Coordinates of C-alpha atoms in Angstrom, one line a residue:
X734 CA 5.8 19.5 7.0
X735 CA 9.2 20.0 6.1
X736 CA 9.6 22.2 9.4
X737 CA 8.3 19.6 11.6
X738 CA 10.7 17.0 10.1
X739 CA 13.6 19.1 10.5
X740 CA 14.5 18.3 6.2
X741 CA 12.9 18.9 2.6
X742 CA 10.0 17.0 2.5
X743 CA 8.4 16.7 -0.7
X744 CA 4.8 15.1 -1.5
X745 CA 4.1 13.3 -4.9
X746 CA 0.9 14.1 -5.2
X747 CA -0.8 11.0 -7.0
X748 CA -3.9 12.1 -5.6
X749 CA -4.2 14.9 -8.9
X750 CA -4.5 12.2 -11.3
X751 CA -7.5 12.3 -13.3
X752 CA -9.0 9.1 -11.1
X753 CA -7.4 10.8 -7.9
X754 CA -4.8 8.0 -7.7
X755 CA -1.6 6.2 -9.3
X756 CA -3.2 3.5 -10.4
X757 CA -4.0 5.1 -13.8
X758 CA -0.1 4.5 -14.5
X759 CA 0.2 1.3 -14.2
X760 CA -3.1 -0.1 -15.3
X761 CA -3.1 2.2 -17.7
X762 CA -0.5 1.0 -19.4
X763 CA -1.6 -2.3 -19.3
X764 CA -5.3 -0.9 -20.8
X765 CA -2.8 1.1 -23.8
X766 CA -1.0 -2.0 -24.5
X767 CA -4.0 -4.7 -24.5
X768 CA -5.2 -1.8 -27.1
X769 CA -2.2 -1.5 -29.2
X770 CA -1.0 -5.5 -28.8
X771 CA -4.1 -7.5 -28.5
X772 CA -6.7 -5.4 -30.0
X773 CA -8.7 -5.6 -27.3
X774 CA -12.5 -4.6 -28.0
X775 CA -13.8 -4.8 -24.3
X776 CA -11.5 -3.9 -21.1
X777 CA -13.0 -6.0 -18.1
X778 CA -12.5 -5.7 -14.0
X779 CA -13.9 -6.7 -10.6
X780 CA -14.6 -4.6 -8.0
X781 CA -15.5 -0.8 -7.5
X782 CA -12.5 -0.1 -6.4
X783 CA -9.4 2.6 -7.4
X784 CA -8.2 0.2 -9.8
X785 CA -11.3 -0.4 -11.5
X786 CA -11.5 3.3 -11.8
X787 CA -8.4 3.4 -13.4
X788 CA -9.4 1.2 -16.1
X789 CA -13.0 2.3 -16.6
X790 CA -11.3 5.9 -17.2
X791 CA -8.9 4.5 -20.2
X792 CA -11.3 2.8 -21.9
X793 CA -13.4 5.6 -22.8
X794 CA -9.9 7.5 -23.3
X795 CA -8.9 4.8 -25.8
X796 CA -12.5 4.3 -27.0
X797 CA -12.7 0.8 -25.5
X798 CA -15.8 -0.1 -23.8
X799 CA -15.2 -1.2 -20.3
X800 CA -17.6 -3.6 -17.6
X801 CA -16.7 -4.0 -14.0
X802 CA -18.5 -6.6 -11.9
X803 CA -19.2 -6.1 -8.6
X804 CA -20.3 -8.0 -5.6
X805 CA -24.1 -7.8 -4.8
X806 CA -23.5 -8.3 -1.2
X807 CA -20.1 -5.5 -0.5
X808 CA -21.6 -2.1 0.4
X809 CA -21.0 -0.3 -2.8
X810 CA -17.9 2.8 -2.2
X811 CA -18.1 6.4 -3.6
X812 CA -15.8 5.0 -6.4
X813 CA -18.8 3.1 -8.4
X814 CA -21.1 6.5 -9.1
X815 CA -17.2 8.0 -10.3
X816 CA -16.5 4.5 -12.4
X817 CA -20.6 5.1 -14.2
X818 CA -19.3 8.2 -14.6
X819 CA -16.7 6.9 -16.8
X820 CA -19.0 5.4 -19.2
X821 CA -17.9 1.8 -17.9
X822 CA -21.0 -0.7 -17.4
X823 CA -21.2 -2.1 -13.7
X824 CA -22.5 -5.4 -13.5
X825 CA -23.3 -7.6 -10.2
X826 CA -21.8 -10.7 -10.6
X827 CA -22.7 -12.9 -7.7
X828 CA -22.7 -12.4 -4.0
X829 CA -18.8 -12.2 -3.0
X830 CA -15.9 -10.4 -4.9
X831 CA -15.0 -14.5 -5.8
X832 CA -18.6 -14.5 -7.2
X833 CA -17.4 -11.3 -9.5
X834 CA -14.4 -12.9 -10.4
X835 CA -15.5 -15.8 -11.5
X836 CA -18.2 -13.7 -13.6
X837 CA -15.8 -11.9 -14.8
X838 CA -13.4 -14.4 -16.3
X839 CA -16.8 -16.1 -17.6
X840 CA -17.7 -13.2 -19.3
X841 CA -14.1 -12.8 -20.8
X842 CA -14.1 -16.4 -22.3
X843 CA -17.8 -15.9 -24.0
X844 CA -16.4 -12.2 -25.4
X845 CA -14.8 -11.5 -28.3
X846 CA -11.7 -9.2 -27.5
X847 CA -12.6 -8.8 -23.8
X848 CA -9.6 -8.2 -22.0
X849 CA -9.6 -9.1 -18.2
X850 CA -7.4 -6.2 -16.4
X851 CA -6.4 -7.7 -12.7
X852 CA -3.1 -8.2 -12.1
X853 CA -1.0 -5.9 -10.1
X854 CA 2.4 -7.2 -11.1
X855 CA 2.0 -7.5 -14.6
X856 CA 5.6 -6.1 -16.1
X857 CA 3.2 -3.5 -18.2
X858 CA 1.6 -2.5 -15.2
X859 CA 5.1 -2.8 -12.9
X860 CA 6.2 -0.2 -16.0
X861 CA 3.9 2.7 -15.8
X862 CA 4.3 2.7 -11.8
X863 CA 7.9 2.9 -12.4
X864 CA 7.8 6.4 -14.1
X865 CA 6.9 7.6 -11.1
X866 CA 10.6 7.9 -9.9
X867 CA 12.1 9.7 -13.5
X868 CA 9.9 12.7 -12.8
X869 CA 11.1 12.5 -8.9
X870 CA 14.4 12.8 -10.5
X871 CA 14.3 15.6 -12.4
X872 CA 12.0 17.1 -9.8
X873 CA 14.8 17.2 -7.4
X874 CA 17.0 18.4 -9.9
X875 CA 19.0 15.3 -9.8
X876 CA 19.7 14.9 -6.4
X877 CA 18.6 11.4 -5.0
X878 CA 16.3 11.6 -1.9
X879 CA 17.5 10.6 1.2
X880 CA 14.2 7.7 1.2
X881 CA 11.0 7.4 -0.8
X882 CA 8.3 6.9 1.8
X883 CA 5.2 5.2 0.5
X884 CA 1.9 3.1 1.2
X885 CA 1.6 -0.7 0.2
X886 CA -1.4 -2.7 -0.4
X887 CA -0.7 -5.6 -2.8
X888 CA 2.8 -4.4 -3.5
X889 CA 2.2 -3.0 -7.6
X890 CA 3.4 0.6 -6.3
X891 CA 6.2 -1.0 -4.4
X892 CA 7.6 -3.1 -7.6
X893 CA 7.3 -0.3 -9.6
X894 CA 9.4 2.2 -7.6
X895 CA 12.5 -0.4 -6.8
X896 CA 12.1 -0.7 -10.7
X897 CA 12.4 3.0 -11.6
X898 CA 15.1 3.6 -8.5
X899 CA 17.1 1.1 -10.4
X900 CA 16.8 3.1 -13.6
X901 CA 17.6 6.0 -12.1
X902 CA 20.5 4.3 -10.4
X903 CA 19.5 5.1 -7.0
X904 CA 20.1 1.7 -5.9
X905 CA 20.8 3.0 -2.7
X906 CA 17.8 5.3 -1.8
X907 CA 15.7 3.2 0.5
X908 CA 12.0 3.0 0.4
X909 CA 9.9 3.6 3.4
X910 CA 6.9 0.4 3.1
X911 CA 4.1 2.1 5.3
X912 CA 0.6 -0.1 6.4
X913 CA -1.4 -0.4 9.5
X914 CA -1.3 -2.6 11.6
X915 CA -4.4 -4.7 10.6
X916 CA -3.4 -4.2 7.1
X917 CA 0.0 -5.1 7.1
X918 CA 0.0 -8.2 4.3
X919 CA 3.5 -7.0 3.0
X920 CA 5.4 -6.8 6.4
X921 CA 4.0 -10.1 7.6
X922 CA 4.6 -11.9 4.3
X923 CA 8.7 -10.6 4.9
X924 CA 9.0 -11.9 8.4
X925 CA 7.2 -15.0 7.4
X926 CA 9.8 -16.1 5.0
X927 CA 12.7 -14.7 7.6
X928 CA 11.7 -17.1 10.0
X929 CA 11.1 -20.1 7.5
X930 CA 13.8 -19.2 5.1
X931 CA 15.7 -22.7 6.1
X932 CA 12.6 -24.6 5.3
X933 CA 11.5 -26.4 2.3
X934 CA 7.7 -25.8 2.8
X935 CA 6.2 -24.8 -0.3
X936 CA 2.9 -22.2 -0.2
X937 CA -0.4 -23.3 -2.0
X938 CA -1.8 -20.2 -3.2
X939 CA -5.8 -19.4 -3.3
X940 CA -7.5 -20.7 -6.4
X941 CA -4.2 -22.2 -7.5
X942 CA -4.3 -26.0 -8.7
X943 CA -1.6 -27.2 -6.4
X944 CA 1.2 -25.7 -4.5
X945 CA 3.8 -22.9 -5.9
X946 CA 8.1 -22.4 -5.1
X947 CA 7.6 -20.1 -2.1
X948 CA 9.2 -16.9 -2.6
X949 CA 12.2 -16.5 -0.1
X950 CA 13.1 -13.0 1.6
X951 CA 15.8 -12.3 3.7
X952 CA 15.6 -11.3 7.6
X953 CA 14.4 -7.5 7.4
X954 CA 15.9 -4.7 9.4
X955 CA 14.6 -3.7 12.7
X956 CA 14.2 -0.3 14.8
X957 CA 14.7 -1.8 17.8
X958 CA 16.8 -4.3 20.4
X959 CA 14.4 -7.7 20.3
X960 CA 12.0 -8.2 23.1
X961 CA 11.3 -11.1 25.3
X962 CA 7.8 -10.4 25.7
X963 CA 7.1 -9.1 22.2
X964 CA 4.6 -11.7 21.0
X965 CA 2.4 -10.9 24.1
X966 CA 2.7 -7.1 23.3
X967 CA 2.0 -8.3 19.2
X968 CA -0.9 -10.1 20.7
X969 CA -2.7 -7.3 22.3
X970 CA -2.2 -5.4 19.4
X971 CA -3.8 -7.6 17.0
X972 CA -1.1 -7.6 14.8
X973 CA -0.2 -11.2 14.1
X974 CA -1.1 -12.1 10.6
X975 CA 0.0 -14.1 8.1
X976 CA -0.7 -13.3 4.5
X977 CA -0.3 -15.4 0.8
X978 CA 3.2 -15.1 -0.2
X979 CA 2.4 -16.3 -3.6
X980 CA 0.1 -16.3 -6.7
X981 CA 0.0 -19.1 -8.9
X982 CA -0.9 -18.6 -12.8
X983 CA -4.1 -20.0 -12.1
X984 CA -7.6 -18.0 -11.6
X985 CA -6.7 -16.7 -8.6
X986 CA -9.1 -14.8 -6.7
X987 CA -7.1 -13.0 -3.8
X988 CA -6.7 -10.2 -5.3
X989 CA -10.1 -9.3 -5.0
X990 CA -10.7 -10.3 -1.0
X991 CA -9.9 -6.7 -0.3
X992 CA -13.5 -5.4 0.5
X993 CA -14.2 -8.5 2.2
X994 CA -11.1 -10.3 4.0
X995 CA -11.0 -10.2 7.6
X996 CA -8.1 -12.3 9.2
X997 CA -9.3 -15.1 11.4
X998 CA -7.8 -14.1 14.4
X999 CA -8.9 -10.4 14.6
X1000 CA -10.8 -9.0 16.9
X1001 CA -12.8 -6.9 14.1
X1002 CA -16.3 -7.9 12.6
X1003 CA -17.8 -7.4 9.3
X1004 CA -19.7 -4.4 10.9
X1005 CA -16.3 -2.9 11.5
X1006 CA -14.0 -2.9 8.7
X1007 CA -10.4 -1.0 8.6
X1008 CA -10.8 2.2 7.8
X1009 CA -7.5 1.9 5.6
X1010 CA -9.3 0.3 3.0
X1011 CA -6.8 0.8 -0.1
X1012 CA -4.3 -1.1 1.9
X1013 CA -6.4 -4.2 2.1
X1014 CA -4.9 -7.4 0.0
X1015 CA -5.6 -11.1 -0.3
X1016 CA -2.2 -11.1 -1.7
X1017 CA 1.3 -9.7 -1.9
X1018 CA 2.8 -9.5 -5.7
X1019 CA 5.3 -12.0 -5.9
X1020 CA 7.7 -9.0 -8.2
X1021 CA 7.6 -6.9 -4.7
X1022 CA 8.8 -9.4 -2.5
X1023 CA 11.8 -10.1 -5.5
X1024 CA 12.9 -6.7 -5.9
X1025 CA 12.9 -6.4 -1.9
X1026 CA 15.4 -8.6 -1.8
X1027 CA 18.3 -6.7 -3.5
X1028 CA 16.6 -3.1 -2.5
X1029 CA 16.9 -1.3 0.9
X1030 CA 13.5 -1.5 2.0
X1031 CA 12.3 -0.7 5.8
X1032 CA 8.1 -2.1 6.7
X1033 CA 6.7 -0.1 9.0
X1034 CA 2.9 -0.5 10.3
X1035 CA 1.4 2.2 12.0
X1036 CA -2.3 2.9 14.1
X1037 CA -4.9 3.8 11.9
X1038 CA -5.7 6.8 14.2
X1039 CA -2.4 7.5 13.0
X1040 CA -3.1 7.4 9.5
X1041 CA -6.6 9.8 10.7
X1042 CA -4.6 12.0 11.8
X1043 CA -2.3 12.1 8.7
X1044 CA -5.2 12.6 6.7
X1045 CA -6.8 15.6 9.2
X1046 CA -3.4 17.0 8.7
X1047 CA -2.9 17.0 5.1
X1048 CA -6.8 18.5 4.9
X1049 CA -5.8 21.5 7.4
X1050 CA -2.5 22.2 6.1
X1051 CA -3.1 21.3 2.5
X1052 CA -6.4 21.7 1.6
X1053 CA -6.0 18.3 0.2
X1054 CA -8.8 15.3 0.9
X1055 CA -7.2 11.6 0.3
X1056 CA -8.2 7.8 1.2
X1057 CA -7.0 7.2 4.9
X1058 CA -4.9 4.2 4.0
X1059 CA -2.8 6.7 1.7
X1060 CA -2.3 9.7 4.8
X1061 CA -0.5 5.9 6.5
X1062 CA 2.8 6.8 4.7
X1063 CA 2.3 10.7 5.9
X1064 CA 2.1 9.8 9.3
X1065 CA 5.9 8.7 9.5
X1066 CA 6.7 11.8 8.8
X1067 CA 4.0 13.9 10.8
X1068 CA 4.9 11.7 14.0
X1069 CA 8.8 12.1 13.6
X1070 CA 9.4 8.1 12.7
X1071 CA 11.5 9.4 9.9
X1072 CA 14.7 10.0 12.0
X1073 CA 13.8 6.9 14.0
X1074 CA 14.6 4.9 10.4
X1075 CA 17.4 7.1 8.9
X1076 CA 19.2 8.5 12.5
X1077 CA 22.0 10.9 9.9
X1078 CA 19.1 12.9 8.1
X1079 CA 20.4 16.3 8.4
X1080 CA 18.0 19.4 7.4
X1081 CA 19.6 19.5 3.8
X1082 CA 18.4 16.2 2.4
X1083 CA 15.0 15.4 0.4
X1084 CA 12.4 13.0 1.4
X1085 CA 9.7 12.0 -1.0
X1086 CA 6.4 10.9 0.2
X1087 CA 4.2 9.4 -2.4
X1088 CA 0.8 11.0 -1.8
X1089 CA -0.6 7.4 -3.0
X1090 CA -4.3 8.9 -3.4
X1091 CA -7.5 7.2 -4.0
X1092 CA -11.6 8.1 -5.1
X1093 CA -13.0 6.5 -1.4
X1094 CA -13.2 9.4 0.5
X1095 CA -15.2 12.0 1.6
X1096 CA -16.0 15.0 3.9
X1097 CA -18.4 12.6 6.2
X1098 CA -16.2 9.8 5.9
X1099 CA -13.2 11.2 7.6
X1100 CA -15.5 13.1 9.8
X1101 CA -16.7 9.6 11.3
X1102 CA -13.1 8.7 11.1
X1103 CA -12.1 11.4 13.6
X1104 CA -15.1 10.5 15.9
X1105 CA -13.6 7.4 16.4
X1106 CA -9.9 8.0 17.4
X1107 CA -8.1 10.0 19.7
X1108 CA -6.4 13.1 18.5
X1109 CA -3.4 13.7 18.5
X1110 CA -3.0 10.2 18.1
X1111 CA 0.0 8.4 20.1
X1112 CA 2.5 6.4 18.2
X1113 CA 2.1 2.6 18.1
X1114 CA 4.5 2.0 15.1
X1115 CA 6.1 -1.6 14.4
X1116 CA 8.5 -2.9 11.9
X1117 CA 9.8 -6.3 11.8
X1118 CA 9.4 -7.7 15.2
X1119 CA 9.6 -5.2 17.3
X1120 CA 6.9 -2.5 18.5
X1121 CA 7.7 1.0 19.9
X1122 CA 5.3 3.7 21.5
X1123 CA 5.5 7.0 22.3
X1124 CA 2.6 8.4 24.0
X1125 CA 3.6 12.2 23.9
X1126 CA 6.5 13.9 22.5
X1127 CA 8.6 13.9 25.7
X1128 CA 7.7 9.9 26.9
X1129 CA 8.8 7.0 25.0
X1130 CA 7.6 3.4 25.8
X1131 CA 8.9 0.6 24.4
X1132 CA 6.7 -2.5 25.2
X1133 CA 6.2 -1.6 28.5
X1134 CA 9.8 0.2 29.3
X1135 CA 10.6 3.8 29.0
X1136 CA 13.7 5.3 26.8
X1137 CA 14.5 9.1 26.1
X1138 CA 13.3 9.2 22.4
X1139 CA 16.7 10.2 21.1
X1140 CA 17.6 6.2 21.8
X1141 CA 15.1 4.7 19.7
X1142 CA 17.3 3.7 17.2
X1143 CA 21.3 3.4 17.7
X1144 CA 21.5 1.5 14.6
X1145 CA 23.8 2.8 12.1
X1146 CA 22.2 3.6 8.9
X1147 CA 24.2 0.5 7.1
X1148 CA 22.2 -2.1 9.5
X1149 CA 19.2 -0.4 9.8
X1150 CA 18.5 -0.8 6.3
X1151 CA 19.2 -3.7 3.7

């Protein structure tokens, strides 16, 4: 990997946690301190997801029991069998993942010292992702990385590596925000507030009782001149989307839409759900969009049969099996992108790419996966609003015109990020 991207490429491999992903750092923190602060006698979640893994492994570490609630009517994932495994008691709780919410949080209030674990920017949780970056540090012997390239679903990961960049005082190392295209919550909730950053609208959030300050972001870097005819291109590509800025203190049940949210104008069905399923969000943390503000930080959505082939990759040349929605952030590095973003990476610096991780895969899985899109895949990559393609390594089309490659970015470094 390194000699195809011409530098030092380094994988954090989150994936070798004992649930196969980081969210045992920051959940687990949150599980050690509802222990130590609250005495809590039950841990609770929803969903059979990575992060109810994550908890339903540190309660029977700290000899807490744990019960997740499920939907009856989502397709249970490979992850449940792995969270029974745990010890953790799986309960259906209605029909939809609102259904198991709202079971859940009913079950909290009629429990004694049931603790409901669900929120992704809780400061404890925000915490343990944040160690992430110290062992990076001394990892890399001190030397700061030229970017931190990583995957984003509801922004947890994201706040918790601005957090420990600050730390660290690498203010200045920027991170790569990788999704696909028809997960791209985080990107879309950025270029949202660019455009509306003069109004006064305020956002109602789901669940909330009434409407909530709207987070404001500033206009985001580009890779790319604007084009006259990008909505059309944005369009075909079904990548318009708008996603919940905000979460209010209220029961909020976004969080849990992951399984189950489809935007209304995409072309997909229920049949046919993204195959990047860890990126999925009803919501981004309102701490990520914060901390973007004041930290370099560049979006970038790519094809899922680029985040397929990512995943192929790390199997063939790794021996290494992860959720397809992590492999997204490895594809900007696979495909080249990297140089595209940061134009001065010479072959001496470091770039870290957090292998994110996550229980929801298999053999078969990724097998169907690579049935369904072309390999090698072609590059359909966007990043604020503009879209760029390169359909082999020697032809480079941007909507619809044709550069030498070398010219996709002229931006200096300085402009390209914050």
């Amino acid at each position: 990997m390194s000699k195809l991207a011409g530098c030092h490429v380094w994988l954090k491999l989150e994936n070798m946690q004992p649930t196969q992903s980081f969210k045992i750092r920051g959940l687990g923190h949150v599980c050690i301190k509802a222990a130590l602060e609250q005495n809590a006698k039950q841990f609770v979640a929803v969903g059979d997801s990575n992060a109810a893994l994550a908890v339903a492994y540190s309660g029977r570490r700290l000899g807490v029991p744990v019960t997740i609630f499920v939907p009856s009517a989502v397709q249970s994932s490979t992850v449940r069998a792995k969270i029974e495994l745990e010890g953790a008691s799986v309960q259906e709780g209605g029909r939809t993942i609102k259904d198991a919410y709202e079971a859940a949080c009913a079950f909290v209030r009629q429990t004694d010292g049931a603790v409901l674990v669900d929120k992704a920017d809780d400061a404890a949780a925000i915490a343990g992702n944040a160690t992430i970056v110290p062992e990076i540090n001394v990892q890399l012997q001190r030397q700061a990385p030229a970017a931190i390239i990583t995957a984003v679903g509801s922004g947890g990961l994201l706040s918790g590596l601005i957090t420990g960049l600050n730390r660290c005082q690498w203010q200045q190392v920027p991170v790569i925000a990788v999704e696909t295209h028809n997960t791209n919550s985080f990107q879309q909730a950025l270029l949202f507030d660019s455009t509306h950053s003069s109004d006064s609208e305020t956002a109602a959030d789901v669940g909330s009782d009434g409407p909530v300050e709207q987070i404001k972001i500033p206009a985001q870097p580009s890779l790319l001149p604007p084009l006259d005819d990008d909505t059309d291109v944005e369009a075909k590509l079904n990548l318009d989307r708008k996603a919940l800025l905000t979460r209010s203190e209220s029961e909020n049940v976004a969080m849990y839409l992951s399984r189950v949210r489809l935007s209304s104008d995409s072309t997909r069905t229920a049949a046919e759900p993204t195959v990047a399923t860890c990126l999925q969000s009803g919501s981004i943390c309102p701490s990520a969009l914060e901390l973007a503000r004041a930290h370099p930080v560049v979006p970038v959505s790519v094809s899922e049969a680029m985040a397929v082939e990512a995943c192929r990759r790390l199997l063939d040349d790794h021996q290494l099996l992860i959720e397809i929605g992590s492999a997204a952030a490895l594809s900007i590095v696979g495909k080249r992108l990297v140089h595209q973003i940061i134009p001065d990476l010479g072959s001496d610096d470091h770039v870290v790419v957090i292998v994110t991780g996550g229980a929801n895969i298999s053999f078969d899985r990724l097998d169907s996966c690579r049935q369904r899109f072309p390999y090698p895949a072609p590059i359909i990559a966007k990043s604020g609003h503009e879209i760029f393609m390169r359909m082999s390594d020697s032809a480079l089309s941007v909507a619809g015109s044709t550069q030498n490659s070398s010219s996709m970015c002229s931006a200096s470094p300085a402009s390209l990020l914050l």
